[in-house]
XYZ file of C-alpha atoms in Angstrom:
562
model
C 0.000 0.000 0.000
C 1.069 3.555 -0.633
C 3.055 5.196 2.155
C 4.242 8.241 0.241
C 2.785 10.325 3.022
C 1.739 7.609 5.437
C -1.715 9.065 5.829
C -4.115 6.384 4.748
C -2.595 3.997 7.264
C -3.497 6.420 10.016
C -6.949 7.293 8.776
C -5.779 10.902 8.712
C -6.709 11.807 5.164
C -8.884 10.699 2.289
C -5.929 10.108 -0.028
C -2.485 8.596 0.226
C -0.577 11.219 -1.711
C 0.713 14.692 -1.017
C 3.126 16.263 1.392
C 0.969 17.360 4.309
C 2.255 20.204 6.408
C 5.338 20.869 8.449
C 6.753 23.319 10.972
C 10.082 24.286 12.452
C 11.629 21.829 14.880
C 12.112 24.538 17.469
C 8.424 24.241 18.314
C 8.305 20.457 18.314
C 6.205 19.319 21.268
C 6.891 22.635 22.964
C 3.365 22.935 24.334
C 3.022 19.542 25.879
C 6.164 17.491 25.448
C 6.942 17.689 29.150
C 3.437 17.870 30.508
C 2.533 21.152 28.841
C 0.839 24.282 30.074
C -2.591 22.618 30.231
C -3.413 20.687 33.412
C -5.761 17.881 32.391
C -8.366 16.001 34.394
C -10.896 13.244 33.856
C -14.077 14.308 32.080
C -15.301 16.479 29.246
C -15.685 15.864 25.525
C -12.701 15.777 23.166
C -13.513 16.960 19.638
C -11.586 15.876 16.552
C -11.853 17.910 13.328
C -11.399 15.721 10.290
C -11.763 16.237 6.525
C -12.847 12.681 5.618
C -16.482 11.556 5.477
C -16.111 8.151 7.179
C -13.692 6.061 9.218
C -13.081 2.326 9.110
C -13.999 0.908 12.532
C -14.035 -2.804 11.688
C -10.633 -4.059 12.904
C -10.390 -6.419 9.926
C -10.697 -3.481 7.520
C -8.636 -0.882 9.349
C -5.176 0.425 8.531
C -5.090 2.754 11.551
C -1.965 2.777 13.658
C -2.041 1.704 17.266
C -2.178 5.293 18.598
C -5.054 6.632 16.478
C -8.842 6.438 16.152
C -9.515 2.716 16.110
C -7.603 2.150 19.344
C -10.136 4.264 21.202
C -12.516 1.357 20.492
C -10.346 -1.739 20.214
C -7.619 -3.260 22.353
C -5.173 -5.874 21.048
C -2.684 -8.311 22.525
C -0.024 -5.590 22.560
C 0.036 -1.791 22.258
C 2.492 1.046 21.669
C 3.996 3.381 24.215
C 5.189 6.573 22.532
C 7.410 9.318 23.870
C 8.740 12.633 22.641
C 12.084 11.671 24.138
C 12.749 8.217 22.721
C 11.711 5.442 20.327
C 8.302 3.819 20.565
C 8.160 0.603 22.572
C 5.780 -2.345 22.531
C 3.850 -2.980 25.766
C 1.291 -5.581 26.880
C -2.345 -4.667 26.250
C -4.826 -7.545 26.606
C -1.880 -9.881 27.205
C 0.197 -10.119 30.361
C 3.420 -9.606 28.412
C 4.557 -8.940 24.844
C 4.708 -12.615 23.882
C 7.037 -15.513 24.517
C 8.922 -16.968 21.578
C 10.083 -20.524 21.073
C 13.788 -21.128 20.612
C 13.421 -21.150 16.834
C 11.328 -17.952 16.768
C 8.436 -19.658 14.966
C 5.994 -20.113 17.860
C 4.682 -17.236 19.973
C 2.552 -17.662 23.103
C 0.466 -15.007 24.857
C -1.461 -15.191 28.133
C -4.464 -12.909 28.647
C -5.051 -10.742 31.698
C -7.836 -11.601 34.135
C -11.331 -10.129 34.076
C -11.356 -8.660 30.561
C -14.747 -7.950 28.982
C -16.153 -6.567 25.734
C -18.617 -3.672 25.842
C -21.546 -6.099 25.406
C -20.411 -8.121 28.430
C -18.722 -10.914 26.437
C -15.644 -12.157 28.326
C -12.484 -11.603 26.292
C -10.885 -14.991 25.887
C -8.403 -16.453 23.449
C -11.363 -17.611 21.331
C -12.519 -14.016 20.635
C -9.032 -12.995 19.541
C -8.605 -16.078 17.343
C -11.990 -15.454 15.737
C -11.149 -11.810 15.066
C -7.887 -12.727 13.351
C -9.484 -15.514 11.313
C -12.272 -13.185 10.240
C -9.701 -10.763 8.765
C -8.856 -13.375 6.106
C -12.378 -13.305 4.656
C -12.353 -11.397 1.332
C -15.581 -9.652 2.389
C -13.716 -7.983 5.250
C -10.398 -7.271 3.525
C -8.491 -3.993 3.344
C -6.780 -3.927 6.729
C -3.117 -4.337 7.540
C -2.298 -7.914 6.645
C 1.230 -8.751 7.796
C -0.082 -11.751 9.731
C -1.625 -13.231 6.590
C 1.780 -14.054 5.106
C 3.371 -15.109 8.393
C 0.950 -17.614 9.915
C 1.604 -21.221 8.993
C -0.940 -22.710 6.578
C -2.567 -19.333 5.878
C -2.079 -19.475 2.111
C -5.500 -19.927 0.563
C -7.306 -19.557 3.897
C -10.492 -17.465 3.509
C -11.720 -16.999 7.032
C -13.908 -18.959 9.458
C -17.123 -18.736 7.426
C -15.618 -20.312 4.308
C -12.575 -22.241 5.535
C -13.361 -23.078 9.159
C -10.584 -23.183 11.739
C -7.049 -21.901 11.111
C -4.913 -24.530 12.803
C -1.849 -22.304 13.231
C -3.727 -20.272 15.897
C -4.243 -22.500 18.938
C -6.350 -21.703 21.997
C -5.550 -24.461 24.514
C -7.508 -22.640 27.220
C -9.475 -19.361 27.551
C -6.410 -17.385 28.613
C -3.786 -18.765 26.232
C -3.298 -18.157 22.530
C -0.451 -19.693 20.526
C 0.668 -18.643 17.044
C 2.607 -20.979 14.761
C 4.492 -19.045 12.100
C 5.737 -20.251 8.747
C 9.179 -18.833 9.523
C 10.988 -17.185 12.429
C 9.819 -13.624 12.966
C 11.201 -11.496 15.777
C 8.759 -8.610 15.296
C 5.643 -10.665 16.044
C 4.941 -8.588 19.218
C 4.494 -5.552 16.941
C 2.259 -7.538 14.572
C 0.065 -8.439 17.563
C -0.647 -4.705 18.043
C -2.346 -4.383 14.649
C -6.118 -3.922 14.263
C -6.900 -7.519 13.230
C -5.762 -8.712 16.671
C -8.721 -7.011 18.353
C -11.227 -9.439 19.892
C -14.554 -9.982 18.116
C -17.378 -11.927 19.862
C -18.124 -15.230 18.149
C -20.988 -14.833 15.690
C -20.588 -11.044 15.409
C -19.166 -9.266 12.401
C -20.828 -11.505 9.839
C -21.861 -8.623 7.569
C -20.606 -5.242 6.396
C -22.661 -3.354 9.005
C -20.126 -4.292 11.660
C -17.897 -1.523 10.284
C -20.352 1.143 11.488
C -20.666 -0.027 15.097
C -18.321 -2.832 16.157
C -18.311 -4.339 19.650
C -15.665 -2.407 21.576
C -12.992 -3.548 24.005
C -11.337 -0.148 24.522
C -12.436 2.824 26.631
C -15.182 3.951 24.235
C -18.148 2.595 22.280
C -19.919 3.962 19.207
C -22.926 6.046 20.236
C -23.517 7.664 16.838
C -21.982 7.197 13.406
C -23.430 9.480 10.728
C -21.399 9.431 7.523
C -20.104 12.861 6.571
C -21.325 14.408 9.825
C -19.978 12.887 13.038
C -18.750 9.852 14.890
C -19.574 10.075 18.603
C -17.905 7.788 21.116
C -18.993 7.418 24.738
C -17.605 5.460 27.672
C -17.415 1.680 27.652
C -18.550 0.641 31.175
C -16.618 -2.631 30.903
C -13.244 -1.041 30.147
C -10.719 -1.490 32.954
C -8.254 1.399 33.049
C -5.942 -0.420 35.463
C -5.332 -3.189 32.936
C -4.645 -0.779 30.051
C -1.168 0.809 29.865
C -1.739 2.487 26.486
C -4.968 4.484 26.995
C -5.673 7.132 29.604
C -9.395 7.265 28.738
C -9.643 10.715 30.330
C -12.421 12.353 28.245
C -15.974 11.175 28.916
C -16.682 11.291 25.187
C -14.935 11.788 21.854
C -16.747 13.470 18.968
C -15.141 13.287 15.541
C -16.584 15.956 13.266
C -16.369 14.619 9.706
C -16.171 16.411 6.371
C -14.476 19.504 7.783
C -12.805 22.159 5.631
C -9.068 22.048 6.359
C -8.636 25.750 5.690
C -11.309 26.730 8.186
C -10.105 24.124 10.670
C -6.945 26.026 11.589
C -8.850 29.267 12.108
C -11.324 27.547 14.410
C -8.646 25.881 16.502
C -6.609 29.052 16.910
C -9.707 30.981 17.937
C -10.615 28.227 20.441
C -14.196 29.382 20.858
C -16.761 27.088 22.488
C -16.202 23.390 21.758
C -13.217 24.206 19.521
C -11.175 24.902 22.651
C -11.485 21.162 23.367
C -10.633 20.039 19.818
C -7.668 19.147 17.653
C -7.173 18.772 13.919
C -6.528 15.276 12.596
C -5.116 16.717 9.359
C -1.753 18.351 8.870
C -1.768 22.126 8.997
C -2.011 23.567 5.489
C 1.478 24.675 4.318
C 0.056 27.973 3.075
C -1.103 28.777 6.625
C 2.066 27.784 8.437
C 3.955 31.039 8.005
C 1.044 33.000 9.437
C 0.568 30.596 12.331
C 4.262 30.548 13.053
C 4.377 34.337 13.375
C 1.392 34.396 15.745
C 2.630 34.412 19.378
C -0.787 33.257 20.590
C -0.469 30.082 18.520
C 2.795 28.961 20.113
C 1.163 26.667 22.663
C -1.404 25.279 20.247
C 0.821 24.052 17.448
C 2.884 20.890 17.881
C 5.396 19.583 15.344
C 7.162 16.284 14.974
C 10.943 16.182 15.200
C 11.025 14.300 11.908
C 8.885 11.765 10.082
C 8.519 9.868 6.843
C 11.561 9.326 4.639
C 11.197 11.241 1.374
C 13.428 9.741 -1.304
C 14.217 9.589 -5.014
C 13.963 6.016 -6.332
C 16.130 4.922 -9.278
C 14.933 1.980 -11.341
C 17.897 -0.376 -11.094
C 16.632 -2.441 -14.048
C 16.629 0.406 -16.577
C 19.497 1.227 -18.970
C 22.359 3.222 -17.446
C 20.652 3.157 -14.032
C 21.599 -0.521 -13.782
C 25.171 0.727 -13.160
C 25.750 1.364 -9.407
C 28.281 4.111 -10.140
C 25.697 5.979 -12.213
C 23.239 5.706 -9.325
C 25.882 6.930 -6.881
C 26.297 10.046 -9.028
C 22.698 10.961 -8.157
C 23.629 11.069 -4.467
C 25.859 14.060 -5.219
C 23.787 15.617 -8.009
C 20.633 16.232 -5.953
C 20.054 19.523 -4.161
C 18.371 18.585 -0.889
C 17.964 22.220 0.157
C 16.006 22.940 -3.025
C 13.861 19.915 -2.265
C 13.180 21.240 1.244
C 12.123 24.624 -0.121
C 9.876 23.011 -2.736
C 8.295 20.900 0.007
C 7.422 23.586 2.535
C 8.984 26.909 1.582
C 12.079 26.605 3.768
C 14.514 24.029 5.083
C 13.383 24.273 8.694
C 9.716 23.882 7.775
C 10.300 20.808 5.638
C 12.350 18.592 7.925
C 15.963 17.517 8.396
C 18.114 16.174 5.575
C 18.111 12.377 5.375
C 21.137 10.134 4.879
C 19.764 6.754 6.032
C 16.867 4.504 5.054
C 15.769 3.744 8.612
C 13.758 6.691 9.900
C 14.432 8.555 13.109
C 12.650 7.273 16.216
C 13.182 3.604 15.329
C 15.130 1.535 17.863
C 18.463 0.312 16.515
C 18.817 3.051 13.898
C 22.412 4.091 13.241
C 23.243 7.516 11.858
C 25.709 7.543 8.955
C 26.345 9.213 5.598
C 27.966 7.187 2.832
C 27.849 10.109 0.402
C 28.895 13.242 2.304
C 28.119 16.357 0.322
C 26.918 19.897 0.991
C 23.097 20.178 1.262
C 23.048 21.732 -2.205
C 24.981 18.814 -3.691
C 28.431 18.297 -5.206
C 28.089 18.671 -8.964
C 31.768 18.045 -9.703
C 31.697 14.729 -7.827
C 28.521 13.697 -9.660
C 30.101 14.436 -13.045
C 33.254 12.544 -12.044
C 31.261 9.415 -11.187
C 29.282 9.608 -14.441
C 32.542 9.879 -16.397
C 34.022 6.888 -14.547
C 30.847 4.957 -15.368
C 31.283 5.697 -19.085
C 28.856 8.621 -19.421
C 31.072 11.738 -19.745
C 28.259 13.585 -21.532
C 25.696 12.755 -18.879
C 22.318 11.070 -19.322
C 19.409 12.025 -21.567
C 15.618 11.658 -21.481
C 15.218 9.777 -18.228
C 11.511 9.102 -17.679
C 10.358 10.700 -14.414
C 6.685 9.953 -13.629
C 5.322 12.187 -10.877
C 1.964 12.444 -9.154
C 0.053 15.682 -9.679
C -1.347 15.493 -6.128
C -0.463 18.341 -3.797
C 3.018 19.725 -4.553
C 4.799 16.583 -5.784
C 5.277 18.248 -9.183
C 7.062 21.209 -7.572
C 9.398 18.888 -5.705
C 10.121 16.910 -8.876
C 10.917 20.113 -10.778
C 13.384 21.140 -8.068
C 15.145 17.802 -8.388
C 15.036 17.967 -12.184
C 16.828 21.335 -12.162
C 19.476 20.076 -9.739
C 20.162 16.916 -11.729
C 20.544 18.897 -14.935
C 23.536 20.729 -13.438
C 25.391 17.417 -13.507
C 24.241 16.576 -17.036
C 21.408 14.286 -15.933
C 18.437 15.288 -18.072
C 14.997 14.037 -17.110
C 11.541 14.252 -18.637
C 8.744 14.750 -16.134
C 5.595 12.696 -16.752
C 2.689 14.143 -14.712
C 0.082 11.539 -13.693
C -2.908 11.555 -11.409
C -2.315 9.634 -8.219
C -4.002 6.396 -9.301
C -2.121 6.365 -12.611
C 1.179 7.084 -10.865
C 0.597 4.224 -8.444
C -0.221 1.845 -11.306
C 3.014 2.761 -13.117
C 5.451 2.519 -10.202
C 3.934 -0.518 -8.448
C 2.932 -2.444 -11.568
C 4.815 -5.289 -13.196
C 6.158 -3.453 -16.268
C 8.556 -1.107 -14.493
C 8.437 1.295 -17.455
C 10.060 4.342 -15.834
C 13.532 5.486 -14.792
C 13.079 7.375 -11.545
C 10.302 8.592 -9.283
C 9.615 10.210 -5.927
C 8.563 8.207 -2.891
C 7.884 8.735 0.805
C 7.632 6.086 3.508
C 7.053 5.739 7.209
C 6.574 2.253 8.634
C 3.346 0.631 9.825
C 5.045 -0.366 13.066
C 8.124 0.905 14.962
C 10.727 -1.504 13.634
C 13.436 -1.095 11.009
C 11.919 -4.230 9.494
C 9.057 -2.063 8.230
C 11.522 0.486 6.829
C 13.646 -1.963 4.872
C 11.695 -5.014 3.716
C 8.741 -3.271 1.978
C 11.057 -0.999 -0.041
C 13.984 -3.290 -0.850
C 12.862 -6.912 -0.627
C 12.723 -8.692 -3.968
C 9.211 -9.918 -3.112
C 7.982 -6.300 -3.157
C 8.766 -5.637 -6.838
C 5.586 -5.154 -8.876
C 2.221 -6.668 -8.023
C 1.372 -3.549 -6.028
C 4.581 -3.651 -3.969
C 6.566 -0.532 -3.128
C 10.064 -1.563 -4.115
C 10.045 1.408 -6.505
C 13.738 0.986 -7.364
C 13.116 -2.638 -8.472
C 16.094 -3.529 -6.290
C 16.881 -7.233 -6.071
C 20.074 -8.456 -4.393
C 20.204 -12.006 -2.946
C 22.636 -10.934 -0.239
C 20.201 -8.246 0.948
C 17.217 -10.614 0.805
C 19.168 -13.067 2.965
C 20.060 -10.298 5.421
C 16.404 -9.234 5.612
C 15.354 -12.821 6.326
C 18.046 -13.169 8.989
C 17.021 -9.911 10.693
C 13.316 -10.785 10.576
C 14.029 -14.139 12.192
C 16.076 -12.676 15.052
C 14.004 -12.548 18.238
C 16.539 -10.554 20.264
C 15.613 -7.013 19.257
C 19.026 -5.516 19.990
C 20.687 -8.093 17.774
C 18.006 -7.590 15.120
C 18.615 -3.835 15.199
C 22.280 -4.351 14.348
C 21.309 -6.502 11.388
C 18.851 -3.894 10.130
C 21.510 -1.169 10.438
C 23.846 -3.409 8.453
C 21.153 -3.821 5.791
C 20.651 -0.032 5.692
C 24.325 0.516 4.883
C 24.545 -2.420 2.474
C 21.588 -1.211 0.429
C 22.851 2.359 0.250
C 26.180 1.125 -1.057
C 24.230 0.143 -4.182
C 22.385 3.494 -4.203
C 18.938 2.310 -5.351
C 17.408 5.406 -3.719
C 18.607 8.846 -2.666
C 17.392 9.766 0.844
C 16.194 13.380 0.746
C 14.559 14.513 4.010
C 12.654 13.209 7.015
C 9.444 15.186 6.596
C 7.955 16.982 9.601
C 4.246 17.044 10.473
C 2.458 19.859 12.306
C -0.900 19.741 14.095
C -3.073 22.327 15.822
C -5.210 21.873 18.918
C -7.547 24.020 20.975
C -6.400 25.876 24.072
C -8.046 23.419 26.486
C -6.393 20.252 25.097
C -3.409 18.867 27.006
C -1.042 15.886 26.825
C -0.935 16.496 23.078
C 2.381 14.820 22.317
C 4.019 13.658 19.094
C 6.514 10.918 19.831
C 9.761 10.215 18.041
C 7.718 7.625 16.143
C 5.228 7.881 14.580
C 5.058 11.541 13.562
C 1.440 11.925 14.707
C -0.205 12.799 18.021
C -1.150 9.983 20.348
C -4.954 10.086 20.463
C -5.028 7.694 23.418
C -3.302 9.926 25.952
C -4.961 13.325 25.482
C -6.885 15.029 28.254
C -8.845 18.229 28.741
C -8.679 21.149 31.109
C -11.735 21.830 33.238
């Protein structure tokens, strides 16, 4: 799935393209990173302003992250703990721990906490979790994050409990124990167990599409109203036990998500903080055109929060096409690009856009190592680029490289900035504007008929695994995969498999850092920046924190002033 801006996965926008909005790092988490100026208490109604007309609430269909909307309703075996001061960590949620692996890393066992109940009074047992996961395989309820579907043993061809019956690789030996048998060792299974499909579903529920509108909740809230294009209103779940839940504060009495909002008006409302807007926040990025004004407004200082960094923006080079098959040619691009020009094209200035990137693993991911294999000034090193092209046999540069680019948001402006920079080194490109669907079809299809393109990626879960494998594994070339550089190196595939199978996360992190460096030696992509995200909230909203990962506020921890 498209992660060029990582929005669809969060349920934060109606599309998956475009740059979003960014703000200077000096204001990152300034209002509430250390507790903030707003003293919060239990009670009140939190309002969320949102430009989409509906939200996926069925855990089988959801691509929400573990800190956003769906987790107000659904708990899973594990959850995320985010912090402005360090990487995200996995914590127990419905389970007593984050899972116990067998020696070979292929079997994972979880034990459930005592006294857990669904909102309808159904006890949460291993059977409800197994049923929920099995249900996610049914084609009628597809669309959610599906990492587990390729990892569970015997899952190939399985079509859910209604068509295929029991999935033997998920065992429930007793009501409190659930055991997963994987097809191969996989050290990140505790993160997989935090995904929406691992939410419990009562047996016999969720048999039709209507479940998406009002699912049975296990989190602090239940659906009280769901009117498409108008509002989603959540009220307290009387069966939620705050003491057993380390991920959710559950402070507001209710959460009202106002749908179909105008993003331009949204910022004005939040800054004014009149009436209910004082208790609201915007789920969409701040519009780049409004950032300069907001930034210069002293009254807005405590209402605007910005991530330290975010998704990796990069230029992908098709390693299967003509001269780009030569690693030295690709390395020339590392010096030819002007990353400062890219920053300005993204958000008007370098500090608004986000810091310059030199690695594939994004900031805020445990185990990430900072390095730069191609040191150059931010504006590039044209002489070095020309030298490498000459050594590769192209002293006159390159002509007519096909550069498809999405017309959504300002991707075309960013591509033009790169085009101008590359031309300085004699690399001449031809931009091919496409609407977002057409662009996606070209770059993720099987033909690979293009030379270079822009991409952006932030993982679905806080592991370098989700940085590296989706973008550089051979299995992700074509067929809708996002290996946009068509990069296929057996040594790297073997390293990915080794890292995925390593249960010890510190040891796995070293392997992923090794993979990061090994891939960049071949230069299939040019890291550009780690894009920043900025959000506004009303004056009465506190504990509004953006962690090091992901670059979005944690919906589950916010509270309100009296």
